[in-house]
Amino acid sequence: MALPVELRPFFLGNAMHRRRILVIAPDTDGVDLPKMTIEIGAIQRYHEATVLRGTVRDQDIAAVVVENEFEVLWFITHGSSAGVLLSDGMLSTTALIQYVRADDTRLCVLNTCDSEEVAIQLASQSGADVICSIGDVDNRDAIRLGQLLAGELAYCETYREAYELVASDGG
């Protein structure tokens, strides 16, 4: 059984891993996903995060990726087998692969619905680890997963270890 995140540093002496994360959380159809600020806040609390929020387009991501290096790309949006939704339309799987490769990203988090097909292509063609949703996900469940994953990534050595601590059964 894992100790709560806030107790780990005191009892286990785990070093905190402040990972460089690009969070992409676009308004889609002019509306945020409910309570996405909770997930973004958790990522910012534990990591060195750059957040693209509000109107986010493909060219906005490109500008940030060219100027910075990120260990993790983290999407908080809607998704489908075609890609992830930005403010001005769908960002294709091909584009996601380009961003991961260009920045030598080691982990891509797709906190979206139905992103398994995209994740498989992304992992196989980029070499990055990918955490995704394999079906439709209730927004509360997605926010909880994001919050817990942000904390566990800070205290776990590997992405897999962090994921296994927070994944639901059959996740």
mmCIF file of C-alpha atoms in Angstrom:
data_model
loop_
_atom_site.group_PDB
_atom_site.id
_atom_site.type_symbol
_atom_site.label_atom_id
_atom_site.label_comp_id
_atom_site.label_asym_id
_atom_site.label_seq_id
_atom_site.Cartn_x
_atom_site.Cartn_y
_atom_site.Cartn_z
ATOM 1 C CA MET A 1 0.000 0.000 0.000
ATOM 2 C CA ALA A 2 1.378 3.384 -0.982
ATOM 3 C CA LEU A 3 1.668 6.197 1.523
ATOM 4 C CA PRO A 4 -0.174 9.426 0.738
ATOM 5 C CA VAL A 5 1.946 11.704 -1.430
ATOM 6 C CA GLU A 6 2.328 14.326 1.303
ATOM 7 C CA LEU A 7 3.836 11.768 3.723
ATOM 8 C CA ARG A 8 6.352 10.154 1.388
ATOM 9 C CA PRO A 9 9.274 12.566 1.686
ATOM 10 C CA PHE A 10 9.264 12.334 5.488
ATOM 11 C CA PHE A 11 9.037 8.566 5.836
ATOM 12 C CA LEU A 12 10.658 7.186 2.714
ATOM 13 C CA GLY A 13 13.252 9.799 1.941
ATOM 14 C CA ASN A 14 12.242 9.747 -1.727
ATOM 15 C CA ALA A 15 13.832 12.481 -3.767
ATOM 16 C CA MET A 16 11.335 14.652 -5.536
ATOM 17 C CA HIS A 17 11.527 14.608 -9.331
ATOM 18 C CA ARG A 18 10.482 18.029 -10.628
ATOM 19 C CA ARG A 19 9.873 17.152 -14.231
ATOM 20 C CA ARG A 20 9.662 19.744 -17.035
ATOM 21 C CA ILE A 21 6.107 19.458 -18.304
ATOM 22 C CA LEU A 22 4.236 21.218 -21.088
ATOM 23 C CA VAL A 23 0.538 21.221 -20.205
ATOM 24 C CA ILE A 24 -1.824 21.762 -23.129
ATOM 25 C CA ALA A 25 -5.342 22.578 -21.894
ATOM 26 C CA PRO A 26 -7.277 24.353 -24.649
ATOM 27 C CA ASP A 27 -10.723 25.878 -24.552
ATOM 28 C CA THR A 28 -12.802 23.887 -26.975
ATOM 29 C CA ASP A 29 -15.950 25.512 -28.317
ATOM 30 C CA GLY A 30 -15.197 28.364 -25.917
ATOM 31 C CA VAL A 31 -15.605 26.177 -22.804
ATOM 32 C CA ASP A 32 -13.001 24.617 -20.491
ATOM 33 C CA LEU A 33 -13.449 21.076 -19.296
ATOM 34 C CA PRO A 34 -14.981 21.416 -15.834
ATOM 35 C CA LYS A 35 -12.416 21.738 -13.037
ATOM 36 C CA MET A 36 -9.355 21.348 -15.262
ATOM 37 C CA THR A 37 -7.712 23.960 -13.021
ATOM 38 C CA ILE A 38 -7.498 21.315 -10.276
ATOM 39 C CA GLU A 39 -5.388 19.057 -12.491
ATOM 40 C CA ILE A 40 -3.278 21.959 -13.763
ATOM 41 C CA GLY A 41 -2.689 23.124 -10.171
ATOM 42 C CA ALA A 42 -1.462 19.667 -9.140
ATOM 43 C CA ILE A 43 0.967 19.559 -12.060
ATOM 44 C CA GLN A 44 2.270 23.042 -11.199
ATOM 45 C CA ARG A 45 2.601 22.145 -7.499
ATOM 46 C CA TYR A 46 4.878 19.169 -8.127
ATOM 47 C CA HIS A 47 6.658 20.041 -11.364
ATOM 48 C CA GLU A 48 8.207 22.773 -13.456
ATOM 49 C CA ALA A 49 5.210 23.355 -15.708
ATOM 50 C CA THR A 50 4.575 25.558 -18.719
ATOM 51 C CA VAL A 51 0.835 25.823 -19.325
ATOM 52 C CA LEU A 52 -0.873 26.601 -22.619
ATOM 53 C CA ARG A 53 -4.479 27.374 -21.715
ATOM 54 C CA GLY A 54 -7.385 29.201 -23.260
ATOM 55 C CA THR A 55 -7.117 29.537 -27.017
ATOM 56 C CA VAL A 56 -4.481 26.970 -27.975
ATOM 57 C CA ARG A 57 -3.682 26.284 -31.612
ATOM 58 C CA ASP A 58 -1.155 24.058 -33.337
ATOM 59 C CA GLN A 59 1.209 26.998 -33.942
ATOM 60 C CA ASP A 60 1.127 27.899 -30.211
ATOM 61 C CA ILE A 61 2.406 24.446 -29.317
ATOM 62 C CA ALA A 62 5.063 24.613 -32.043
ATOM 63 C CA ALA A 63 6.410 27.934 -30.740
ATOM 64 C CA VAL A 64 6.772 26.634 -27.170
ATOM 65 C CA VAL A 65 8.286 23.277 -28.209
ATOM 66 C CA VAL A 66 10.898 24.982 -30.418
ATOM 67 C CA GLU A 67 12.017 27.306 -27.612
ATOM 68 C CA ASN A 68 12.014 24.780 -24.712
ATOM 69 C CA GLU A 69 12.770 21.179 -23.815
ATOM 70 C CA PHE A 70 10.112 19.161 -22.017
ATOM 71 C CA GLU A 71 10.319 15.715 -20.506
ATOM 72 C CA VAL A 72 6.524 15.380 -20.560
ATOM 73 C CA LEU A 73 3.759 16.625 -22.855
ATOM 74 C CA TRP A 74 0.427 16.529 -20.981
ATOM 75 C CA PHE A 75 -2.868 17.062 -22.828
ATOM 76 C CA ILE A 76 -6.084 17.917 -20.956
ATOM 77 C CA THR A 77 -8.733 18.013 -23.655
ATOM 78 C CA HIS A 78 -11.127 15.942 -25.728
ATOM 79 C CA GLY A 79 -9.751 13.181 -27.891
ATOM 80 C CA SER A 80 -10.703 10.578 -30.457
ATOM 81 C CA SER A 81 -8.999 8.132 -32.768
ATOM 82 C CA ALA A 82 -8.186 11.130 -35.011
ATOM 83 C CA GLY A 83 -6.095 12.968 -32.386
ATOM 84 C CA VAL A 84 -6.688 15.576 -29.690
ATOM 85 C CA LEU A 85 -8.906 18.631 -29.863
ATOM 86 C CA LEU A 86 -7.384 22.112 -29.776
ATOM 87 C CA SER A 87 -9.266 25.413 -29.848
ATOM 88 C CA ASP A 88 -9.223 25.559 -33.643
ATOM 89 C CA GLY A 89 -9.777 21.882 -34.433
ATOM 90 C CA MET A 90 -8.205 18.452 -34.204
ATOM 91 C CA LEU A 91 -4.439 18.009 -33.774
ATOM 92 C CA SER A 92 -3.665 14.832 -35.691
ATOM 93 C CA THR A 93 -1.753 11.833 -34.424
ATOM 94 C CA THR A 94 0.960 12.648 -36.971
ATOM 95 C CA ALA A 95 1.369 16.112 -35.454
ATOM 96 C CA LEU A 96 1.531 14.655 -31.916
ATOM 97 C CA ILE A 97 4.289 12.298 -33.052
ATOM 98 C CA GLN A 98 6.201 15.226 -34.573
ATOM 99 C CA TYR A 99 6.015 17.209 -31.323
ATOM 100 C CA VAL A 100 7.187 14.289 -29.209
ATOM 101 C CA ARG A 101 10.085 13.553 -31.553
ATOM 102 C CA ALA A 102 11.101 17.202 -32.002
ATOM 103 C CA ASP A 103 11.332 17.781 -28.270
ATOM 104 C CA ASP A 104 12.742 14.342 -27.399
ATOM 105 C CA THR A 105 9.841 13.972 -24.977
ATOM 106 C CA ARG A 106 9.976 10.837 -22.840
ATOM 107 C CA LEU A 107 6.315 10.745 -21.697
ATOM 108 C CA CYS A 108 3.069 11.892 -23.261
ATOM 109 C CA VAL A 109 -0.064 11.992 -21.083
ATOM 110 C CA LEU A 110 -3.317 12.021 -23.027
ATOM 111 C CA ASN A 111 -5.930 12.834 -20.388
ATOM 112 C CA THR A 112 -8.655 12.691 -22.992
ATOM 113 C CA CYS A 113 -11.423 10.269 -23.812
ATOM 114 C CA ASP A 114 -10.810 7.413 -26.184
ATOM 115 C CA SER A 115 -7.126 7.951 -26.928
ATOM 116 C CA GLU A 116 -5.892 4.347 -27.042
ATOM 117 C CA GLU A 117 -5.474 4.203 -30.840
ATOM 118 C CA VAL A 118 -3.568 7.512 -30.849
ATOM 119 C CA ALA A 119 -1.421 6.340 -27.922
ATOM 120 C CA ILE A 120 -0.431 3.097 -29.653
ATOM 121 C CA GLN A 121 0.707 4.961 -32.759
ATOM 122 C CA LEU A 122 2.443 7.618 -30.675
ATOM 123 C CA ALA A 123 4.367 5.097 -28.589
ATOM 124 C CA SER A 124 5.395 2.928 -31.522
ATOM 125 C CA GLN A 125 6.481 5.795 -33.780
ATOM 126 C CA SER A 126 8.073 8.162 -31.268
ATOM 127 C CA GLY A 127 9.675 5.877 -28.686
ATOM 128 C CA ALA A 128 8.041 7.823 -25.844
ATOM 129 C CA ASP A 129 6.001 6.258 -23.067
ATOM 130 C CA VAL A 130 2.311 7.147 -23.247
ATOM 131 C CA ILE A 131 -0.415 7.199 -20.612
ATOM 132 C CA CYS A 132 -3.909 7.419 -22.082
ATOM 133 C CA SER A 133 -7.599 6.719 -21.596
ATOM 134 C CA ILE A 134 -8.859 3.649 -23.397
ATOM 135 C CA GLY A 135 -12.519 4.684 -23.536
ATOM 136 C CA ASP A 136 -14.925 7.382 -22.489
ATOM 137 C CA VAL A 137 -13.990 8.831 -19.109
ATOM 138 C CA ASP A 138 -16.120 10.816 -16.681
ATOM 139 C CA ASN A 139 -14.578 14.261 -16.120
ATOM 140 C CA ARG A 140 -14.300 13.674 -12.343
ATOM 141 C CA ASP A 141 -12.368 10.461 -12.969
ATOM 142 C CA ALA A 142 -10.065 12.208 -15.454
ATOM 143 C CA ILE A 143 -9.329 15.065 -13.028
ATOM 144 C CA ARG A 144 -8.656 12.626 -10.171
ATOM 145 C CA LEU A 145 -6.298 10.580 -12.362
ATOM 146 C CA GLY A 146 -4.449 13.745 -13.412
ATOM 147 C CA GLN A 147 -4.096 14.993 -9.851
ATOM 148 C CA LEU A 148 -2.831 11.679 -8.522
ATOM 149 C CA LEU A 149 -0.531 11.069 -11.476
ATOM 150 C CA ALA A 150 1.082 14.511 -11.077
ATOM 151 C CA GLY A 151 1.919 13.716 -7.457
ATOM 152 C CA GLU A 152 3.155 10.194 -8.083
ATOM 153 C CA LEU A 153 5.373 11.293 -10.988
ATOM 154 C CA ALA A 154 7.106 13.595 -8.523
ATOM 155 C CA TYR A 155 7.984 10.768 -6.130
ATOM 156 C CA CYS A 156 8.350 7.701 -8.356
ATOM 157 C CA GLU A 157 11.499 6.813 -10.232
ATOM 158 C CA THR A 158 9.665 5.538 -13.321
ATOM 159 C CA TYR A 159 6.548 6.554 -15.221
ATOM 160 C CA ARG A 160 5.262 2.983 -15.030
ATOM 161 C CA GLU A 161 5.533 2.923 -11.240
ATOM 162 C CA ALA A 162 3.592 6.207 -10.998
ATOM 163 C CA TYR A 163 0.922 4.961 -13.390
ATOM 164 C CA GLU A 164 0.484 1.641 -11.584
ATOM 165 C CA LEU A 165 -0.086 3.459 -8.291
ATOM 166 C CA VAL A 166 -2.952 5.543 -9.681
ATOM 167 C CA ALA A 167 -4.517 3.391 -12.410
ATOM 168 C CA SER A 168 -7.967 1.984 -11.825
ATOM 169 C CA ASP A 169 -8.529 -1.747 -12.185
ATOM 170 C CA GLY A 170 -8.544 -2.572 -15.877
ATOM 171 C CA GLY A 171 -7.146 0.883 -16.669
#
